[in-house]
Short mmCIF file of C-alpha atoms in Angstrom, two decimals:
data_model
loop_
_atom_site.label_atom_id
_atom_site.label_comp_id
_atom_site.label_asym_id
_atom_site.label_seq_id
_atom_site.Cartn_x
_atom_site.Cartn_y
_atom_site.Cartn_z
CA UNK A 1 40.01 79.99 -43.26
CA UNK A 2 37.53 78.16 -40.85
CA UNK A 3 39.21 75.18 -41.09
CA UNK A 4 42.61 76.82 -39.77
CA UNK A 5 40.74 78.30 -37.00
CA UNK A 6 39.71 74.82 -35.87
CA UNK A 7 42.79 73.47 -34.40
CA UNK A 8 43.04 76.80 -31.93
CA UNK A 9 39.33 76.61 -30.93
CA UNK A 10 40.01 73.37 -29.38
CA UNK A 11 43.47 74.17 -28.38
CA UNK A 12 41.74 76.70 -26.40
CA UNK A 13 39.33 74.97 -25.46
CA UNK A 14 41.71 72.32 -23.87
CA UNK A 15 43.58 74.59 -22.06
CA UNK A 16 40.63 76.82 -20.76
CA UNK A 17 39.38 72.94 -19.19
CA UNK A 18 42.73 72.22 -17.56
CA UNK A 19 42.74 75.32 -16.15
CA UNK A 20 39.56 75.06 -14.81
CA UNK A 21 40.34 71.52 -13.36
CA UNK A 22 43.68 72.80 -11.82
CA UNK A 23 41.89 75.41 -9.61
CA UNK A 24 39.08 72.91 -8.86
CA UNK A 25 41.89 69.88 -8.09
CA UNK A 26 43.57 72.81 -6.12
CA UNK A 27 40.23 74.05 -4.21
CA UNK A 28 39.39 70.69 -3.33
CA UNK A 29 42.82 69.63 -2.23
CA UNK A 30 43.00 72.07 0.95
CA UNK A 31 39.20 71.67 2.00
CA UNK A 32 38.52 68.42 1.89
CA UNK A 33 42.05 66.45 1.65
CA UNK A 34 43.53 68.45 4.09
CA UNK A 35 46.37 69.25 2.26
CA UNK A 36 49.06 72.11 3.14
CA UNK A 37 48.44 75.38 1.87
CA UNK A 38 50.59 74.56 -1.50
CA UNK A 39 49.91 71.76 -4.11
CA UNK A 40 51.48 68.49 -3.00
CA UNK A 41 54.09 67.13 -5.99
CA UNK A 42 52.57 63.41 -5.69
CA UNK A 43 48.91 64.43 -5.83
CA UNK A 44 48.58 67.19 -8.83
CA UNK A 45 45.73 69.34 -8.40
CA UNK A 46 44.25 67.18 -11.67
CA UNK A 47 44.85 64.22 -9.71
CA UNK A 48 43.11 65.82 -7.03
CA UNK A 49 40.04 67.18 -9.71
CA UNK A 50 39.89 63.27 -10.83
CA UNK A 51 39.88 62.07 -7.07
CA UNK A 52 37.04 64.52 -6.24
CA UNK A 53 34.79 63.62 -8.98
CA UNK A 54 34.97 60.25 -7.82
CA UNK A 55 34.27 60.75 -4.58
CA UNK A 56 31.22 63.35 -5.60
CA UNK A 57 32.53 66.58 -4.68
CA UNK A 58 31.04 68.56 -7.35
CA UNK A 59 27.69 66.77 -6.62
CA UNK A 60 28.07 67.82 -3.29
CA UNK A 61 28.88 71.75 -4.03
CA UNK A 62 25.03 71.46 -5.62
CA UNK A 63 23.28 70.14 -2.75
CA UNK A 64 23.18 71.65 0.49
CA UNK A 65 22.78 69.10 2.97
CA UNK A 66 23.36 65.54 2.20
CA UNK A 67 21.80 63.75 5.23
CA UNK A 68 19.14 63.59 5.81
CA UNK A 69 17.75 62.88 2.30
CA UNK A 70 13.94 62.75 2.89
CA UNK A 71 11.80 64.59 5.12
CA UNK A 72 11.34 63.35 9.03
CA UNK A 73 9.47 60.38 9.54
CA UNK A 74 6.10 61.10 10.28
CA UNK A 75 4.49 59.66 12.95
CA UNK A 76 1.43 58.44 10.34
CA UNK A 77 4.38 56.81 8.19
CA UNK A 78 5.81 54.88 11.43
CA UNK A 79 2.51 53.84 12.68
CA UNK A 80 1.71 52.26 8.75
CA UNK A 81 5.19 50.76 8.55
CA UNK A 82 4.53 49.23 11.97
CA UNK A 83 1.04 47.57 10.66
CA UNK A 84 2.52 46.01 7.55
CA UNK A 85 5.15 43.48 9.68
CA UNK A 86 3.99 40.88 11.19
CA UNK A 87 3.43 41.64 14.98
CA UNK A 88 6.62 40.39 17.66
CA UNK A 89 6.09 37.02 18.95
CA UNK A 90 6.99 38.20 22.22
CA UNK A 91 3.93 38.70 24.79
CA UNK A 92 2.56 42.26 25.67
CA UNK A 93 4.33 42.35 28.95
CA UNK A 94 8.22 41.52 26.97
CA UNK A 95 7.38 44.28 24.10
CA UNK A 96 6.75 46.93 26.56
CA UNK A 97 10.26 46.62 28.25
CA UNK A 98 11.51 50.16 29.88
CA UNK A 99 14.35 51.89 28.34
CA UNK A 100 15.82 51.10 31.63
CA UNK A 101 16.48 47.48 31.21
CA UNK A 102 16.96 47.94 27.51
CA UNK A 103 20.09 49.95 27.85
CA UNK A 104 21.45 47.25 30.73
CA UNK A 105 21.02 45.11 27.95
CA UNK A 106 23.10 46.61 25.82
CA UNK A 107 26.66 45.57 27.25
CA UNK A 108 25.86 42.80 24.59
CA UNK A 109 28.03 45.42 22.35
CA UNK A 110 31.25 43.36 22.71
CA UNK A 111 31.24 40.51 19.93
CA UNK A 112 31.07 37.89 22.09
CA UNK A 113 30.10 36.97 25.61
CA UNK A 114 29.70 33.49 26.62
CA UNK A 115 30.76 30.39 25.09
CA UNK A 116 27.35 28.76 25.73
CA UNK A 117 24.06 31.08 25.14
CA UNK A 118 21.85 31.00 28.48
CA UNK A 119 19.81 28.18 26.89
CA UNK A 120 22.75 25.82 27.00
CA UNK A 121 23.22 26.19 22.68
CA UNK A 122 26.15 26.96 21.18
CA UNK A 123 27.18 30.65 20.57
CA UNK A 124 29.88 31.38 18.44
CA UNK A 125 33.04 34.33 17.67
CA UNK A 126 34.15 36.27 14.60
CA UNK A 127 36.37 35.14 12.58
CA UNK A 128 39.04 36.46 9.57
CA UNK A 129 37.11 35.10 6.14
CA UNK A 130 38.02 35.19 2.37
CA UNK A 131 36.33 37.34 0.15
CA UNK A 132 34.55 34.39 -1.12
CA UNK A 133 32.20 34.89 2.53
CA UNK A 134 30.31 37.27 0.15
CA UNK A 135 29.01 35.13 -2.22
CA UNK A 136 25.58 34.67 -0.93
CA UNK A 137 25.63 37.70 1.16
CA UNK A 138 22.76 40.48 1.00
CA UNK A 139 23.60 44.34 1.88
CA UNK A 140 20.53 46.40 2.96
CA UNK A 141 20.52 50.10 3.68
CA UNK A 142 21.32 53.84 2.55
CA UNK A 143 23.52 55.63 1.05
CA UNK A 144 26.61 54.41 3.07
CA UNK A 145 25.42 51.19 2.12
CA UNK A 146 25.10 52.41 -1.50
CA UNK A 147 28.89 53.37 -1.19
CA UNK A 148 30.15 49.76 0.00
CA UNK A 149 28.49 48.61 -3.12
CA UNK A 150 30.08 50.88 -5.57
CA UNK A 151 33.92 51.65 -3.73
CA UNK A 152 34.38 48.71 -1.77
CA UNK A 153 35.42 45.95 -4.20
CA UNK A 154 32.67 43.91 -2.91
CA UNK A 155 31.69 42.51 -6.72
CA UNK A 156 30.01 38.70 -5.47
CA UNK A 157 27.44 39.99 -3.32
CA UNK A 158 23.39 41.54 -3.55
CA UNK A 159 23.15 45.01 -2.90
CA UNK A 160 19.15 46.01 -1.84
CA UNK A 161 20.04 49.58 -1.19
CA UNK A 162 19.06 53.12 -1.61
CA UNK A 163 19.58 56.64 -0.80
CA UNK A 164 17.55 57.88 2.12
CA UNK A 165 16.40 54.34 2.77
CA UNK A 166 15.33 54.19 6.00
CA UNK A 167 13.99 50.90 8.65
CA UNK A 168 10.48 52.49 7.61
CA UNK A 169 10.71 51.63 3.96
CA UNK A 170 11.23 47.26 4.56
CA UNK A 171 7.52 46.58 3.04
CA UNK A 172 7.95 49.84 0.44
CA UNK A 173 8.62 49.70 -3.22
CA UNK A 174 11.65 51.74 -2.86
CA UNK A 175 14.63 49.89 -5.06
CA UNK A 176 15.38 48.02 -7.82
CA UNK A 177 15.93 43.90 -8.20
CA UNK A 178 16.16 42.56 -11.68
CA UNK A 179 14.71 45.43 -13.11
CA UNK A 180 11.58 45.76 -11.44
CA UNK A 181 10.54 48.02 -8.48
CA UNK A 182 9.98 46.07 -5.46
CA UNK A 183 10.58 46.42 -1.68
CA UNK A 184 13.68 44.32 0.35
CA UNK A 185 10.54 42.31 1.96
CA UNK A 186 9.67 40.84 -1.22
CA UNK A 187 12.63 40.17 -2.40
CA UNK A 188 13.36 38.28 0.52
CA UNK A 189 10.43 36.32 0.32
CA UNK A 190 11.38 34.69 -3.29
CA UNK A 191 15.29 34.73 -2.67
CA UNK A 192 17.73 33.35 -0.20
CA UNK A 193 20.75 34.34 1.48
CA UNK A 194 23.23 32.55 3.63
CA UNK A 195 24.36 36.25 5.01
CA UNK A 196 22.19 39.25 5.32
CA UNK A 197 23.80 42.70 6.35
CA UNK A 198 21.21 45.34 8.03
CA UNK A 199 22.20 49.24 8.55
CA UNK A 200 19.57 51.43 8.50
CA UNK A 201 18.91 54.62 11.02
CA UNK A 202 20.83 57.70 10.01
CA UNK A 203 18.07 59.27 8.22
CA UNK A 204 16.13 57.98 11.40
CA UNK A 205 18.42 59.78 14.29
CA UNK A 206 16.89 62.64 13.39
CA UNK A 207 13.16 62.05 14.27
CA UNK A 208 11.18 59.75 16.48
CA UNK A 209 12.67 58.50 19.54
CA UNK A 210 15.31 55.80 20.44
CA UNK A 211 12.89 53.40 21.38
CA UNK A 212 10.08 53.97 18.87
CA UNK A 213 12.99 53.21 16.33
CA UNK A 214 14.01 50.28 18.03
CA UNK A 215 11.04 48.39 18.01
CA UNK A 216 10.58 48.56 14.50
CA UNK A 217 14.09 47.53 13.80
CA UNK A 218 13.14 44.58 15.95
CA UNK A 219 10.04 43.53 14.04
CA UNK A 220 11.69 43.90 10.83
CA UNK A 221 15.07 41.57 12.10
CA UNK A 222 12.16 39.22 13.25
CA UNK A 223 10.15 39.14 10.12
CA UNK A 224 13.66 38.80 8.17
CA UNK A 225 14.69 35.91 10.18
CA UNK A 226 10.64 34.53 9.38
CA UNK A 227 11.71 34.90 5.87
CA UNK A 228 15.12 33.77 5.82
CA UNK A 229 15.62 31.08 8.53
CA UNK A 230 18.85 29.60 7.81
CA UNK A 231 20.61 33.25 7.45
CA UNK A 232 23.38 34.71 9.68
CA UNK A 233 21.86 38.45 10.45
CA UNK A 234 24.57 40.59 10.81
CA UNK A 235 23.28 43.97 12.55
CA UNK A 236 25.82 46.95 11.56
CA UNK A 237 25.88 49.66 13.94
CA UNK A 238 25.03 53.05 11.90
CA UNK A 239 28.69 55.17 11.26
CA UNK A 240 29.08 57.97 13.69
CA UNK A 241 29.50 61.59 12.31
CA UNK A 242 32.31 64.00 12.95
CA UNK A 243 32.18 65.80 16.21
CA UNK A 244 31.99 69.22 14.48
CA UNK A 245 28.75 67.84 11.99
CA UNK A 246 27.35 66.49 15.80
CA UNK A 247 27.62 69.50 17.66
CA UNK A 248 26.08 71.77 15.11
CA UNK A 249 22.95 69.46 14.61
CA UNK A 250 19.33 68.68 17.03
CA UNK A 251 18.65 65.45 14.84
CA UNK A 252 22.02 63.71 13.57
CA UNK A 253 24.02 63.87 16.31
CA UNK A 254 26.52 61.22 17.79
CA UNK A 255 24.76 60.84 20.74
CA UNK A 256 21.49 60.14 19.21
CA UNK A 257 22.75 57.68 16.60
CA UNK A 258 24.79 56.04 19.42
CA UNK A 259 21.88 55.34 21.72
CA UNK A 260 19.96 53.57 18.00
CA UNK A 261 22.83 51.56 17.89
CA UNK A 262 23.38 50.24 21.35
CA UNK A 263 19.68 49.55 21.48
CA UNK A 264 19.47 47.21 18.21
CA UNK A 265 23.06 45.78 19.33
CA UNK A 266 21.04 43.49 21.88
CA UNK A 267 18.94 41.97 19.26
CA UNK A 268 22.24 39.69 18.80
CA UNK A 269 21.74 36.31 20.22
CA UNK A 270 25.60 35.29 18.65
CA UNK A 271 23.90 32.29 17.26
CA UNK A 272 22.77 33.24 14.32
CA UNK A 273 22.37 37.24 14.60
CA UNK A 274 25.68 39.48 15.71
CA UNK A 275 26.40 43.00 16.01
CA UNK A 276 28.98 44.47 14.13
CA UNK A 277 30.48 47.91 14.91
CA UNK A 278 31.98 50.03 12.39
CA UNK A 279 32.73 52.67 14.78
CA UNK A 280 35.26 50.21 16.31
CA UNK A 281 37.19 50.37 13.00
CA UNK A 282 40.01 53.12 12.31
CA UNK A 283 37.58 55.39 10.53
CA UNK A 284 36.81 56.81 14.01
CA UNK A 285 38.19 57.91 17.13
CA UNK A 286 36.98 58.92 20.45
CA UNK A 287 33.11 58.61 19.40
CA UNK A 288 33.20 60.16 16.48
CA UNK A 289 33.97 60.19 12.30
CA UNK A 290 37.35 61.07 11.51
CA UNK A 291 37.18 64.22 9.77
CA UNK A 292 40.12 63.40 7.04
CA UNK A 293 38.25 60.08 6.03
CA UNK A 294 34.83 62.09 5.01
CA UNK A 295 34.15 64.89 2.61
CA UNK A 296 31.11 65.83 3.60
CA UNK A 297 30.95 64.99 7.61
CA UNK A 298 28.55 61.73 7.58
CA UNK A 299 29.98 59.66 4.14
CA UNK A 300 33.13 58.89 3.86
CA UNK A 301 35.50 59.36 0.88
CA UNK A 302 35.13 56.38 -1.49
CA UNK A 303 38.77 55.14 -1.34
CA UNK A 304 38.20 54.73 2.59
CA UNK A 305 35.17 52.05 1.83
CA UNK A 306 38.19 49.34 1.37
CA UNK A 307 38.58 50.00 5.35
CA UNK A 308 34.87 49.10 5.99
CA UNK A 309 35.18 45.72 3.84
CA UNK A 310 38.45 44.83 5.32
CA UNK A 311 36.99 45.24 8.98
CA UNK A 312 33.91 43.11 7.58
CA UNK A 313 35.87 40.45 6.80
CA UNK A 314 37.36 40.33 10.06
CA UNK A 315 34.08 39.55 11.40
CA UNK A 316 32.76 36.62 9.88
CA UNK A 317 30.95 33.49 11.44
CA UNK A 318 31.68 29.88 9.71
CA UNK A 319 30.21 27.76 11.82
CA UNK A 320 30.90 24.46 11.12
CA UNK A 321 34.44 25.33 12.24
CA UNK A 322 34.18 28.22 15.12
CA UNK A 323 31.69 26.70 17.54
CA UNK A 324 32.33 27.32 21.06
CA UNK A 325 30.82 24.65 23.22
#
């Protein structure tokens, strides 16, 4: 008798799950896919259940708020982060620049300026590269960061990322290399890179000020090029949010992460450290995250990350055969 009820219980079962995963593929199909009001015939709502687990949906209907992950910087926390990098070789007078000629600075946003840098050396422009570019490349950062390294199809590179990892955690033990717990400035120190790829500062928008987050994001590119000499920095402008996840926020807000990005843009001398822009890419529009390429207003979707690599790799620097003189 048992036995014979068997093959219904899981019957059941099966059916009870499919329905479940219909009205979840259907639920997430209208709010986050932007769908019309009916199931589309090419994307089945279990298509659309599959799609959303991969992209983290159902983590997402368990947490509230995303970004940021930790609490605000403290002030204590960006004062010890501050003492543990070795100080700016620039003199007193240089580090205390206004904001003033700081911003002025920061038409440096375009990729390229000159031909020759004001020192007479050779600058140099992006360039379309292979995928191959990333074989000795580094990627440090958060969670958007942590998303290029599992959506983008970028398989030959190092990933030194984590989830609320912010510019103050450089000399913290806060990921993992080769199974150990370490910080990014130690692994730095006993490996090298030929490309390193920065983008810290939207868990950072929230607290602190433009500036105060600037000049630590200088001392760390500084202590990284101590470290790593013969690398190619490449500085990536933090991803904008969507206008409606900006206007109903104090800390992450466009405007804020903006002014972070156009500050640490003129750290790029295009010699051997460059700015790169995501914001430039199709994922936004008029200063702001698209809202159909996101599902939760600051990440985007994981099939989108294929954008971000694709605009990476139109901005490469091979020297030996892009010099400008």
């Amino acid at each position: 008798m048992m036995n014979s009820i068997k093959p219904y219980l899981l019957t059941f079962c099966l059916l009870l799950s499919s329905l479940f995963f219909t009205m979840l593929g259907g639920y997430w199909n209208q709010e986050h896919y932007h769908e019309s009001d009916t199931f589309s015939l090419t994307e089945p709502p279990l298509a659309m259940a599959m799609m959303g687990l991969h992209d983290g949906l159902l983590l997402q209907m368990s947490e509230p708020e995303p970004v940021p992950d930790e609490e605000p910087v403290s002030d204590e926390d960006a004062l010890l982060a501050l003492a543990s990098i070795p100080s700016s070789t620039e003199s007193e007078e240089e580090s205390q620049t206004s904001q003033t000629e700081i911003t002025e600075n920061s038409t440096a946003l375009a990729p390229i300026m000159e031909n020759v840098g004001l020192d007479g050396s050779k600058t140099y422009s992006f360039t379309p590269v292979s995928e191959d570019y990333f074989d000795d490349a580094v990627f440090i950062g958060d969670s958007r960061t942590v998303g290029i390294s599992e959506y983008s199809g970028i398989e030959n590179a190092t990933f030194l990322c984590k989830t609320s990892l912010s510019i103050y955690d450089y000399t913290k033990p806060k990921i993992t290399y080769k199974n150990k717990k370490t910080s990014i400035q130690e692994v730095l120190q006993n490996e090298t890179f030929g490309k390193i790829y920065l983008m810290v500062g939207i868990n950072e928008s929230g607290c602190g000020t433009p500036e105060s987050f600037y000049e630590l994001y200088r001392d760390v590119v500084e202590d990284i090029r101590r470290l790593q000499p013969d690398a190619l920095i490449f500085i990536e402008g933090n991803l904008l949010v969507t206008q409606s996840k900006s206007d109903s926020n104090t800390g992450i807000t466009n405007e804020n992460i903006a002014s972070r990005n156009d500050l640490i843009a003129t750290l790029a001398n295009q010699q051997d450290t460059f700015y790169i822009d995501i914001n430039q890419s199709s994922l936004c529009s008029n200063g702001a995250l698209l809202p159909e390429f996101t599902w939760d207003q600051v990440h985007i979707k994981a099939q989108y990350y294929e954008v971000w690599k694709d605009f990476l790799l139109k901005h490469g620097i091979v020297k030996n055969t892009n010099a400008n003189i």
